[in-house]
Amino acid sequence: MAKNIQAVRGMKDILPDQTPLWQFLEQRVRAVLNSYAYQEIRMPTVESTDLFKRSIGEVTDIVEKEMYTFDDRNGDSLTLRPEGTAGCVRAAIENGLLHNQIQRLWYQGAMFRHERPQKGRYRQFHQIGVETFGLAGPDIDLEVLLITTRIWKSIGLHGLELQINTLGTAEERKAYRDKLVAYLNQYQDQLDEDSQRRLGSNPLRILDSKNPQMQEIISNAPALIDELGEESRQHFDWVCSGLKANDISFVINPRLVRGLDYYSRTVFEWVTDRLGAQGTVCAGGRYDALVSQLGGRETPAVGFAMGMERLVAILEEEGRAEGLGHADVYMVLMGDKAVTEGFQIAEKLRSEIPQLGLQVNCGGGSFKSQFKKADKSGARYALVLGDDELEKGIISLKPLRDKQDQKELPLQSLSDNIRPLLKSEE
Ligand code: ATP
Ligand code: MG
């Protein structure tokens, strides 16, 4: 027998019992973004490889070893997007969205990175991200942080910690870089292989190392935050006071440099201790140099991306999938006439109660087998229609999850009787 073909390693199916939680999360996030009047943008999944090399940076985990890159039939090098910011900036430049305009955008979709698969780390994963363009001040940094905070509130997610830092300007980073290299040079023989390589090419990334053996060296390194000029200092202070004024607690983490090259000034991560090593659920910051780096006019920008798998994992662990996505009502139909008319009654109900999840029995069957299916559907009620009921102009309502009595409801005013039974979820 031929061997069944399996999904690609690290690429998961999201199954019907999981999608309700995904939908819940996506809907809530979308509602929050709408409430800040952000607009959605949809970019292609595949881009020119050069886009990522030029934006993310050649000496990053992503570009060095995580990209899905291939030549298409014309011999052009293409890459499955590993993140959304580069494509969003490319699209904004290409479509003239940045000419003297402010943009507040969001996107969602699958991203691809060839990493070692483990809990919370996949080769295809999903992000919802926000990118804003044309605003240089710290007020918009605060706004995107307020958005993230409101999202956690809206989905009922507690216990996340906000870590923030500032990377200053390119000049400040350059000055700092020299100091850092001088410091790290003292420990050259203790640096791991990655860090030794980065010492020459991208020493700030060494601070981002996850290697436990590197942590002591890293924690004693000079901090960029101490090298800031007046303007960067003020920018950062403004963001911090804004957070305090809005009762958002945070910690300043001077080692937070983010894995991508394009950040400047404010950077942040929302982290949890509930997902092991994969604790960052949302990450972002300011990237004022990226638009010009990709050929556009100089445009300040700030954004973030949330890792949806990690958020879903936390919600799942809390049992939040329970009760989501089931049918509310299952309609049992006995007899030829009931089958025909049942469909019409069901259609009328769906028109009158748009939020109702109503499943009609298909494929016939005895009462017993229909009630089995009703039970499996997760519905809390069955509506039972037989030729008897039809004649009397009624339908029977039978609770499936508790011991309430069966009731007869007049067909005339059915929706008025069904509406109050729905658990209001909004
Ligand atoms: P990490 O340090 O965990 O590798 P990162 O810095 O590479 O994260 P970003 O590029 O900032 O991640 O992406 C933003 C968010 O997307 C992350 O905080 C995380 O929640 C999620 N994410 C990143 N890579 C993956 C992955 N391979 N699988 C699942 N989620 C991911
Ligand atoms: Mg990574």
CSV table of C-alpha atoms and ligand atoms in Angstrom, one decimal:
chain,number,residue,atom,x,y,z
A,1,MET,CA,0.0,0.0,0.0
A,2,ALA,CA,1.2,3.5,-0.8
A,3,LYS,CA,2.4,5.5,2.2
A,4,ASN,CA,0.1,8.4,3.1
A,5,ILE,CA,1.5,11.8,2.3
A,6,GLN,CA,2.0,13.9,5.5
A,7,ALA,CA,2.0,17.6,6.1
A,8,VAL,CA,5.4,19.3,5.8
A,9,ARG,CA,7.3,19.2,9.1
A,10,GLY,CA,6.5,22.2,11.2
A,11,MET,CA,3.4,23.1,9.2
A,12,LYS,CA,0.2,22.3,11.1
A,13,ASP,CA,-3.3,21.8,10.2
A,14,ILE,CA,-5.7,23.9,12.3
A,15,LEU,CA,-8.5,21.5,12.8
A,16,PRO,CA,-12.3,22.2,13.2
A,17,ASP,CA,-12.2,21.9,16.9
A,18,GLN,CA,-9.4,24.5,17.1
A,19,THR,CA,-10.7,27.0,14.5
A,20,PRO,CA,-13.5,28.5,16.8
A,21,LEU,CA,-10.8,29.7,19.1
A,22,TRP,CA,-8.8,31.1,16.2
A,23,GLN,CA,-11.9,32.9,14.9
A,24,PHE,CA,-12.6,34.3,18.4
A,25,LEU,CA,-9.1,35.7,18.6
A,26,GLU,CA,-9.1,37.1,15.1
A,27,GLN,CA,-12.5,38.7,15.5
A,28,ARG,CA,-11.5,40.4,18.7
A,29,VAL,CA,-8.3,41.6,17.4
A,30,ARG,CA,-10.0,43.0,14.3
A,31,ALA,CA,-12.6,44.7,16.4
A,32,VAL,CA,-9.9,46.5,18.4
A,33,LEU,CA,-8.0,47.5,15.3
A,34,ASN,CA,-11.3,48.9,13.9
A,35,SER,CA,-11.8,50.8,17.0
A,36,TYR,CA,-8.5,52.7,16.4
A,37,ALA,CA,-9.6,53.1,12.7
A,38,TYR,CA,-6.6,51.1,11.3
A,39,GLN,CA,-7.0,49.9,7.8
A,40,GLU,CA,-6.3,46.4,6.5
A,41,ILE,CA,-3.7,45.7,3.8
A,42,ARG,CA,-3.2,42.4,2.1
A,43,MET,CA,0.2,41.5,0.6
A,44,PRO,CA,1.3,38.5,-1.4
A,45,THR,CA,2.8,35.6,0.4
A,46,VAL,CA,5.8,35.4,-1.9
A,47,GLU,CA,8.2,38.3,-2.5
A,48,SER,CA,11.6,38.8,-4.2
A,49,THR,CA,14.3,37.4,-2.0
A,50,ASP,CA,16.2,40.7,-2.2
A,51,LEU,CA,13.4,42.4,-0.3
A,52,PHE,CA,14.1,40.4,2.8
A,53,LYS,CA,17.9,40.6,2.5
A,54,ARG,CA,17.7,44.3,2.2
A,55,SER,CA,15.2,44.9,5.0
A,56,ILE,CA,15.7,42.2,7.7
A,57,GLY,CA,19.5,42.3,7.3
A,58,GLU,CA,21.9,39.7,6.0
A,59,VAL,CA,23.3,38.9,9.4
A,60,THR,CA,20.1,37.8,11.1
A,61,ASP,CA,18.8,34.4,12.0
A,62,ILE,CA,16.0,34.8,9.5
A,63,VAL,CA,18.1,35.6,6.4
A,64,GLU,CA,21.0,33.5,7.4
A,65,LYS,CA,19.2,30.2,8.0
A,66,GLU,CA,15.4,30.4,8.2
A,67,MET,CA,14.1,31.5,4.8
A,68,TYR,CA,12.2,29.4,2.3
A,69,THR,CA,13.9,30.6,-0.8
A,70,PHE,CA,13.6,29.0,-4.3
A,71,ASP,CA,14.0,29.9,-7.9
A,72,ASP,CA,10.8,30.1,-9.9
A,73,ARG,CA,10.5,28.9,-13.5
A,74,ASN,CA,12.1,32.1,-14.8
A,75,GLY,CA,15.1,31.7,-12.5
A,76,ASP,CA,14.0,34.6,-10.2
A,77,SER,CA,14.9,34.1,-6.6
A,78,LEU,CA,11.7,34.2,-4.5
A,79,THR,CA,11.0,33.7,-0.8
A,80,LEU,CA,8.0,32.8,1.2
A,81,ARG,CA,7.6,35.7,3.5
A,82,PRO,CA,9.1,35.2,7.0
A,83,GLU,CA,7.4,38.3,8.4
A,84,GLY,CA,5.1,41.0,7.2
A,85,THR,CA,6.8,44.3,7.7
A,86,ALA,CA,9.1,44.1,4.6
A,87,GLY,CA,6.2,43.3,2.3
A,88,CYS,CA,4.0,46.0,3.8
A,89,VAL,CA,6.7,48.6,3.3
A,90,ARG,CA,7.3,47.5,-0.2
A,91,ALA,CA,3.6,47.7,-1.0
A,92,ALA,CA,3.3,51.1,0.6
A,93,ILE,CA,6.1,52.5,-1.4
A,94,GLU,CA,5.1,50.8,-4.7
A,95,ASN,CA,1.5,52.0,-4.4
A,96,GLY,CA,2.3,55.6,-3.4
A,97,LEU,CA,0.7,55.2,0.1
A,98,LEU,CA,3.5,57.2,1.7
A,99,HIS,CA,3.5,60.5,-0.2
A,100,ASN,CA,2.8,63.1,2.5
A,101,GLN,CA,0.4,60.7,4.1
A,102,ILE,CA,0.0,59.1,7.4
A,103,GLN,CA,-0.9,55.4,7.3
A,104,ARG,CA,-2.2,53.2,10.1
A,105,LEU,CA,-2.3,49.7,8.6
A,106,TRP,CA,-2.7,46.1,9.7
A,107,TYR,CA,-2.4,42.8,8.0
A,108,GLN,CA,-2.7,39.1,8.9
A,109,GLY,CA,-1.5,35.9,7.4
A,110,ALA,CA,0.9,33.0,7.3
A,111,MET,CA,4.6,33.4,7.7
A,112,PHE,CA,7.3,30.9,6.9
A,113,ARG,CA,10.6,30.2,8.7
A,114,HIS,CA,12.7,27.1,8.6
A,115,GLU,CA,13.3,26.7,12.3
A,116,ARG,CA,13.5,23.7,14.6
A,117,PRO,CA,9.8,22.9,15.2
A,118,GLN,CA,8.7,22.8,18.9
A,119,LYS,CA,5.9,24.0,21.0
A,120,GLY,CA,5.1,27.6,19.9
A,121,ARG,CA,7.6,27.5,17.1
A,122,TYR,CA,6.6,26.3,13.6
A,123,ARG,CA,7.7,26.5,10.1
A,124,GLN,CA,4.4,28.0,9.0
A,125,PHE,CA,2.9,30.2,11.6
A,126,HIS,CA,0.5,33.2,11.6
A,127,GLN,CA,0.8,36.8,12.6
A,128,ILE,CA,-1.5,39.8,12.9
A,129,GLY,CA,0.6,42.9,12.5
A,130,VAL,CA,0.3,46.6,12.6
A,131,GLU,CA,2.4,49.2,10.7
A,132,THR,CA,2.1,52.9,11.0
A,133,PHE,CA,3.9,55.4,8.7
A,134,GLY,CA,4.6,59.1,8.7
A,135,LEU,CA,4.6,59.8,12.4
A,136,ALA,CA,7.9,60.4,14.1
A,137,GLY,CA,6.9,61.3,17.6
A,138,PRO,CA,6.5,59.1,20.7
A,139,ASP,CA,2.7,59.5,20.7
A,140,ILE,CA,2.2,56.9,18.0
A,141,ASP,CA,4.6,54.6,19.9
A,142,LEU,CA,2.2,54.9,22.8
A,143,GLU,CA,-0.8,54.4,20.6
A,144,VAL,CA,0.4,51.0,19.2
A,145,LEU,CA,1.2,50.0,22.8
A,146,LEU,CA,-2.3,51.0,23.9
A,147,ILE,CA,-3.7,48.8,21.0
A,148,THR,CA,-1.8,45.8,22.2
A,149,THR,CA,-2.9,46.3,25.7
A,150,ARG,CA,-6.5,46.6,24.6
A,151,ILE,CA,-6.2,43.4,22.6
A,152,TRP,CA,-5.1,41.5,25.7
A,153,LYS,CA,-8.0,43.0,27.6
A,154,SER,CA,-10.5,42.2,24.9
A,155,ILE,CA,-9.5,38.5,24.6
A,156,GLY,CA,-9.3,38.2,28.4
A,157,LEU,CA,-5.5,37.5,28.5
A,158,HIS,CA,-3.8,38.3,31.8
A,159,GLY,CA,-0.3,38.1,33.1
A,160,LEU,CA,1.6,39.3,30.1
A,161,GLU,CA,4.6,41.4,30.8
A,162,LEU,CA,5.6,44.4,28.6
A,163,GLN,CA,9.3,44.8,28.2
A,164,ILE,CA,10.5,47.9,26.4
A,165,ASN,CA,13.8,49.4,25.4
A,166,THR,CA,15.2,52.0,23.1
A,167,LEU,CA,17.8,51.4,20.4
A,168,GLY,CA,18.5,55.1,19.8
A,169,THR,CA,19.4,56.5,16.4
A,170,ALA,CA,21.8,55.0,13.9
A,171,GLU,CA,24.6,57.3,15.1
A,172,GLU,CA,24.0,56.5,18.8
A,173,ARG,CA,24.0,52.8,18.0
A,174,LYS,CA,27.3,53.2,16.1
A,175,ALA,CA,29.0,54.8,19.1
A,176,TYR,CA,27.6,52.2,21.4
A,177,ARG,CA,28.6,49.4,19.0
A,178,ASP,CA,32.3,50.4,19.5
A,179,LYS,CA,32.0,50.3,23.2
A,180,LEU,CA,30.2,47.0,23.1
A,181,VAL,CA,32.8,45.4,20.8
A,182,ALA,CA,35.6,46.7,23.1
A,183,TYR,CA,33.9,45.0,26.0
A,184,LEU,CA,33.1,41.8,24.2
A,185,ASN,CA,36.7,41.5,22.9
A,186,GLN,CA,37.8,40.9,26.4
A,187,TYR,CA,35.8,37.7,26.4
A,188,GLN,CA,36.5,36.5,22.9
A,189,ASP,CA,37.4,33.0,23.9
A,190,GLN,CA,34.2,32.6,25.9
A,191,LEU,CA,31.8,33.7,23.1
A,192,ASP,CA,29.8,31.0,21.4
A,193,GLU,CA,30.3,30.4,17.6
A,194,ASP,CA,27.3,32.6,16.6
A,195,SER,CA,28.5,35.4,18.8
A,196,GLN,CA,32.1,35.2,17.6
A,197,ARG,CA,30.9,35.6,14.0
A,198,ARG,CA,28.6,38.5,15.0
A,199,LEU,CA,31.3,40.3,16.8
A,200,GLY,CA,32.5,41.6,13.5
A,201,SER,CA,29.3,41.8,11.6
A,202,ASN,CA,26.4,42.6,14.0
A,203,PRO,CA,27.6,42.8,17.6
A,204,LEU,CA,24.3,44.2,19.0
A,205,ARG,CA,22.6,40.9,18.1
A,206,ILE,CA,24.9,39.2,20.6
A,207,LEU,CA,22.8,40.8,23.3
A,208,ASP,CA,19.8,38.9,21.8
A,209,SER,CA,21.5,35.5,22.2
A,210,LYS,CA,19.4,32.8,23.9
A,211,ASN,CA,22.5,30.7,24.8
A,212,PRO,CA,22.5,30.4,28.7
A,213,GLN,CA,26.3,30.3,28.7
A,214,MET,CA,26.4,33.8,27.2
A,215,GLN,CA,24.0,35.3,29.7
A,216,GLU,CA,26.6,36.5,32.3
A,217,ILE,CA,28.7,38.2,29.7
A,218,ILE,CA,25.7,39.8,28.2
A,219,SER,CA,24.2,41.0,31.5
A,220,ASN,CA,27.4,42.8,32.4
A,221,ALA,CA,27.8,44.5,29.0
A,222,PRO,CA,27.4,48.3,28.7
A,223,ALA,CA,23.8,49.3,28.0
A,224,LEU,CA,22.8,51.3,25.0
A,225,ILE,CA,20.3,53.2,27.0
A,226,ASP,CA,23.2,54.9,28.8
A,227,GLU,CA,24.6,56.2,25.5
A,228,LEU,CA,21.5,58.0,24.2
A,229,GLY,CA,21.5,61.6,23.1
A,230,GLU,CA,19.0,64.2,24.4
A,231,GLU,CA,16.3,63.6,21.7
A,232,SER,CA,16.2,59.8,22.0
A,233,ARG,CA,16.2,60.1,25.7
A,234,GLN,CA,13.2,62.4,25.6
A,235,HIS,CA,11.4,60.2,23.1
A,236,PHE,CA,11.8,57.2,25.3
A,237,ASP,CA,10.8,59.1,28.5
A,238,TRP,CA,7.7,60.3,26.8
A,239,VAL,CA,6.7,56.8,25.9
A,240,CYS,CA,7.4,55.6,29.5
A,241,SER,CA,5.3,58.4,31.1
A,242,GLY,CA,2.5,57.7,28.6
A,243,LEU,CA,2.4,54.1,29.7
A,244,LYS,CA,2.4,55.1,33.3
A,245,ALA,CA,-0.4,57.7,32.8
A,246,ASN,CA,-2.5,54.9,31.2
A,247,ASP,CA,-1.8,52.4,34.0
A,248,ILE,CA,0.2,50.0,31.8
A,249,SER,CA,3.0,48.4,33.8
A,250,PHE,CA,6.2,47.6,32.0
A,251,VAL,CA,9.8,46.8,32.6
A,252,ILE,CA,12.7,48.4,30.8
A,253,ASN,CA,14.9,45.6,29.5
A,254,PRO,CA,18.2,47.1,28.2
A,255,ARG,CA,19.1,43.7,26.6
A,256,LEU,CA,16.1,43.8,24.3
A,257,VAL,CA,17.5,44.4,20.9
A,258,ARG,CA,15.1,42.4,18.7
A,259,GLY,CA,16.2,39.9,16.1
A,260,LEU,CA,15.8,42.1,13.1
A,261,ASP,CA,18.1,44.8,11.9
A,262,TYR,CA,15.7,47.6,11.0
A,263,TYR,CA,14.6,48.8,14.4
A,264,SER,CA,15.5,52.2,16.0
A,265,ARG,CA,14.4,53.9,19.2
A,266,THR,CA,11.4,52.2,20.8
A,267,VAL,CA,11.4,48.4,20.8
A,268,PHE,CA,9.1,46.2,22.8
A,269,GLU,CA,8.0,42.7,23.5
A,270,TRP,CA,5.0,41.2,25.4
A,271,VAL,CA,6.2,38.1,27.1
A,272,THR,CA,4.7,35.3,29.1
A,273,ASP,CA,6.3,32.6,31.3
A,274,ARG,CA,3.6,30.1,30.3
A,275,LEU,CA,5.1,28.9,26.9
A,276,GLY,CA,8.6,27.8,27.9
A,277,ALA,CA,11.3,29.2,25.7
A,278,GLN,CA,8.8,30.6,23.2
A,279,GLY,CA,7.6,33.3,25.6
A,280,THR,CA,7.2,36.3,23.3
A,281,VAL,CA,3.7,36.6,22.0
A,282,CYS,CA,4.0,40.1,20.4
A,283,ALA,CA,7.0,42.1,19.3
A,284,GLY,CA,7.6,45.4,17.6
A,285,GLY,CA,9.1,48.8,17.6
A,286,ARG,CA,10.1,51.8,15.6
A,287,TYR,CA,11.9,51.4,12.3
A,288,ASP,CA,12.5,54.9,10.9
A,289,ALA,CA,15.2,53.9,8.4
A,290,LEU,CA,13.5,51.0,6.7
A,291,VAL,CA,11.4,52.9,4.1
A,292,SER,CA,14.4,54.8,2.7
A,293,GLN,CA,16.5,51.7,2.9
A,294,LEU,CA,14.0,50.1,0.5
A,295,GLY,CA,14.0,53.0,-1.9
A,296,GLY,CA,11.2,55.2,-0.5
A,297,ARG,CA,11.4,58.7,0.8
A,298,GLU,CA,12.5,58.9,4.4
A,299,THR,CA,9.4,58.0,6.5
A,300,PRO,CA,9.2,57.3,10.2
A,301,ALA,CA,7.4,54.1,11.1
A,302,VAL,CA,6.4,51.9,14.0
A,303,GLY,CA,4.6,48.6,14.2
A,304,PHE,CA,4.3,45.2,15.9
A,305,ALA,CA,3.4,41.6,15.1
A,306,MET,CA,1.6,39.1,17.3
A,307,GLY,CA,2.3,35.3,17.0
A,308,MET,CA,-1.2,33.8,16.8
A,309,GLU,CA,-0.2,30.2,17.6
A,310,ARG,CA,1.3,31.3,20.9
A,311,LEU,CA,-1.8,33.3,21.8
A,312,VAL,CA,-4.1,30.5,20.9
A,313,ALA,CA,-1.9,28.1,22.9
A,314,ILE,CA,-2.4,30.2,26.1
A,315,LEU,CA,-6.1,30.5,25.5
A,316,GLU,CA,-6.4,26.8,24.8
A,317,GLU,CA,-4.5,25.9,28.0
A,318,GLU,CA,-7.1,28.0,29.9
A,319,GLY,CA,-9.9,26.0,28.5
A,320,ARG,CA,-11.2,28.9,26.4
A,321,ALA,CA,-12.1,26.7,23.4
A,322,GLU,CA,-14.9,25.1,25.4
A,323,GLY,CA,-18.4,26.0,24.2
A,324,LEU,CA,-17.1,27.9,21.2
A,325,GLY,CA,-18.2,27.0,17.7
A,326,HIS,CA,-20.9,24.5,18.4
A,327,ALA,CA,-24.3,24.4,17.0
A,328,ASP,CA,-26.9,26.0,19.3
A,329,VAL,CA,-29.8,24.0,18.0
A,330,TYR,CA,-30.2,20.7,16.1
A,331,MET,CA,-33.3,20.1,14.2
A,332,VAL,CA,-34.7,16.6,14.2
A,333,LEU,CA,-37.0,15.7,11.3
A,334,MET,CA,-39.4,12.7,11.2
A,335,GLY,CA,-41.5,12.0,8.2
A,336,ASP,CA,-41.5,13.2,4.6
A,337,LYS,CA,-43.6,16.3,5.1
A,338,ALA,CA,-41.5,17.3,8.1
A,339,VAL,CA,-38.3,17.0,6.1
A,340,THR,CA,-39.6,19.3,3.4
A,341,GLU,CA,-41.1,21.9,5.6
A,342,GLY,CA,-38.4,21.6,8.2
A,343,PHE,CA,-35.9,23.2,5.8
A,344,GLN,CA,-38.3,26.1,5.2
A,345,ILE,CA,-38.7,26.6,9.0
A,346,ALA,CA,-35.0,26.5,9.4
A,347,GLU,CA,-34.3,29.1,6.7
A,348,LYS,CA,-36.9,31.4,8.3
A,349,LEU,CA,-35.2,31.0,11.7
A,350,ARG,CA,-31.8,31.8,10.2
A,351,SER,CA,-33.1,34.9,8.6
A,352,GLU,CA,-34.7,36.1,11.8
A,353,ILE,CA,-31.8,35.2,14.2
A,354,PRO,CA,-28.6,35.7,12.3
A,355,GLN,CA,-26.4,34.7,15.2
A,356,LEU,CA,-28.1,31.3,15.6
A,357,GLY,CA,-26.1,28.2,14.8
A,358,LEU,CA,-28.7,25.8,13.5
A,359,GLN,CA,-27.9,22.4,12.2
A,360,VAL,CA,-30.7,20.5,10.4
A,361,ASN,CA,-30.6,16.7,10.4
A,362,CYS,CA,-29.6,15.3,7.0
A,363,GLY,CA,-29.6,11.7,5.9
A,364,GLY,CA,-32.8,10.7,7.7
A,365,GLY,CA,-32.6,8.1,10.5
A,366,SER,CA,-34.6,7.0,13.5
A,367,PHE,CA,-35.3,9.3,16.4
A,368,LYS,CA,-32.5,7.6,18.3
A,369,SER,CA,-29.9,8.1,15.6
A,370,GLN,CA,-31.0,11.7,15.0
A,371,PHE,CA,-30.6,12.4,18.7
A,372,LYS,CA,-27.2,10.9,18.7
A,373,LYS,CA,-26.2,13.3,16.0
A,374,ALA,CA,-27.8,16.1,17.9
A,375,ASP,CA,-25.7,15.3,20.9
A,376,LYS,CA,-22.5,15.1,18.9
A,377,SER,CA,-23.3,18.5,17.3
A,378,GLY,CA,-22.8,20.1,20.7
A,379,ALA,CA,-26.2,21.8,20.5
A,380,ARG,CA,-27.9,22.7,23.7
A,381,TYR,CA,-31.4,22.2,22.3
A,382,ALA,CA,-33.1,20.0,19.8
A,383,LEU,CA,-36.1,21.1,17.8
A,384,VAL,CA,-38.2,18.1,16.9
A,385,LEU,CA,-40.6,18.3,14.0
A,386,GLY,CA,-42.8,15.3,13.0
A,387,ASP,CA,-45.9,15.2,10.9
A,388,ASP,CA,-47.9,15.3,14.1
A,389,GLU,CA,-46.4,18.6,15.2
A,390,LEU,CA,-46.8,20.0,11.7
A,391,GLU,CA,-50.5,19.3,11.8
A,392,LYS,CA,-50.8,21.1,15.2
A,393,GLY,CA,-48.7,24.0,14.0
A,394,ILE,CA,-46.1,23.5,16.7
A,395,ILE,CA,-42.5,22.2,17.1
A,396,SER,CA,-41.1,20.5,20.2
A,397,LEU,CA,-38.1,22.0,22.0
A,398,LYS,CA,-36.0,19.5,23.9
A,399,PRO,CA,-33.1,20.6,26.1
A,400,LEU,CA,-30.1,18.3,25.5
A,401,ARG,CA,-27.7,19.3,28.3
A,402,ASP,CA,-30.0,19.6,31.4
A,403,LYS,CA,-33.1,18.1,32.8
A,404,GLN,CA,-35.6,20.7,31.8
A,405,ASP,CA,-38.9,19.5,30.3
A,406,GLN,CA,-39.7,19.3,26.7
A,407,LYS,CA,-41.8,22.2,25.5
A,408,GLU,CA,-44.1,22.8,22.6
A,409,LEU,CA,-43.6,26.0,20.7
A,410,PRO,CA,-46.0,27.5,18.2
A,411,LEU,CA,-44.4,27.6,14.7
A,412,GLN,CA,-45.9,31.1,14.1
A,413,SER,CA,-43.7,32.8,16.7
A,414,LEU,CA,-40.8,30.4,16.8
A,415,SER,CA,-38.0,32.9,16.6
A,416,ASP,CA,-39.4,34.9,19.6
A,417,ASN,CA,-39.1,31.7,21.7
A,418,ILE,CA,-35.6,30.7,20.4
A,419,ARG,CA,-33.9,34.0,20.7
A,420,PRO,CA,-33.9,34.1,24.6
A,421,LEU,CA,-32.2,30.7,24.7
A,422,LEU,CA,-29.0,31.8,23.0
A,423,LYS,CA,-26.2,32.4,25.4
A,424,SER,CA,-25.2,36.0,24.6
A,425,GLU,CA,-21.5,35.9,23.9
A,426,GLU,CA,-20.9,39.5,23.0
B,1,ATP,P1,11.7,34.3,18.6
B,1,ATP,O1,12.7,35.1,19.4
B,1,ATP,O2,10.7,33.6,19.5
B,1,ATP,O3,12.3,33.5,17.5
B,1,ATP,P2,11.3,36.5,16.8
B,1,ATP,O4,12.0,37.6,17.4
B,1,ATP,O5,12.0,35.7,15.7
B,1,ATP,O6,10.8,35.5,17.9
B,1,ATP,P3,9.5,38.2,15.4
B,1,ATP,O7,10.1,38.1,14.1
B,1,ATP,O8,9.5,39.4,16.2
B,1,ATP,O9,9.9,36.9,16.3
B,1,ATP,O10,7.9,37.8,15.2
B,1,ATP,C1,6.9,38.3,16.0
B,1,ATP,C2,6.2,37.2,16.8
B,1,ATP,O11,5.8,36.2,15.9
B,1,ATP,C3,7.0,36.5,17.8
B,1,ATP,O12,7.0,37.3,19.0
B,1,ATP,C4,6.3,35.2,18.0
B,1,ATP,O13,5.1,35.4,18.8
B,1,ATP,C5,5.8,34.9,16.6
B,1,ATP,N1,6.7,34.0,15.9
B,1,ATP,C6,8.0,34.2,15.4
B,1,ATP,N2,8.5,33.1,14.9
B,1,ATP,C7,7.6,32.1,15.1
B,1,ATP,C8,7.5,30.7,14.8
B,1,ATP,N3,8.5,30.1,14.1
B,1,ATP,N4,6.4,30.0,15.1
B,1,ATP,C9,5.4,30.6,15.8
B,1,ATP,N5,5.4,31.9,16.1
B,1,ATP,C10,6.5,32.7,15.8
B,2,MG,MG,13.1,33.9,15.6
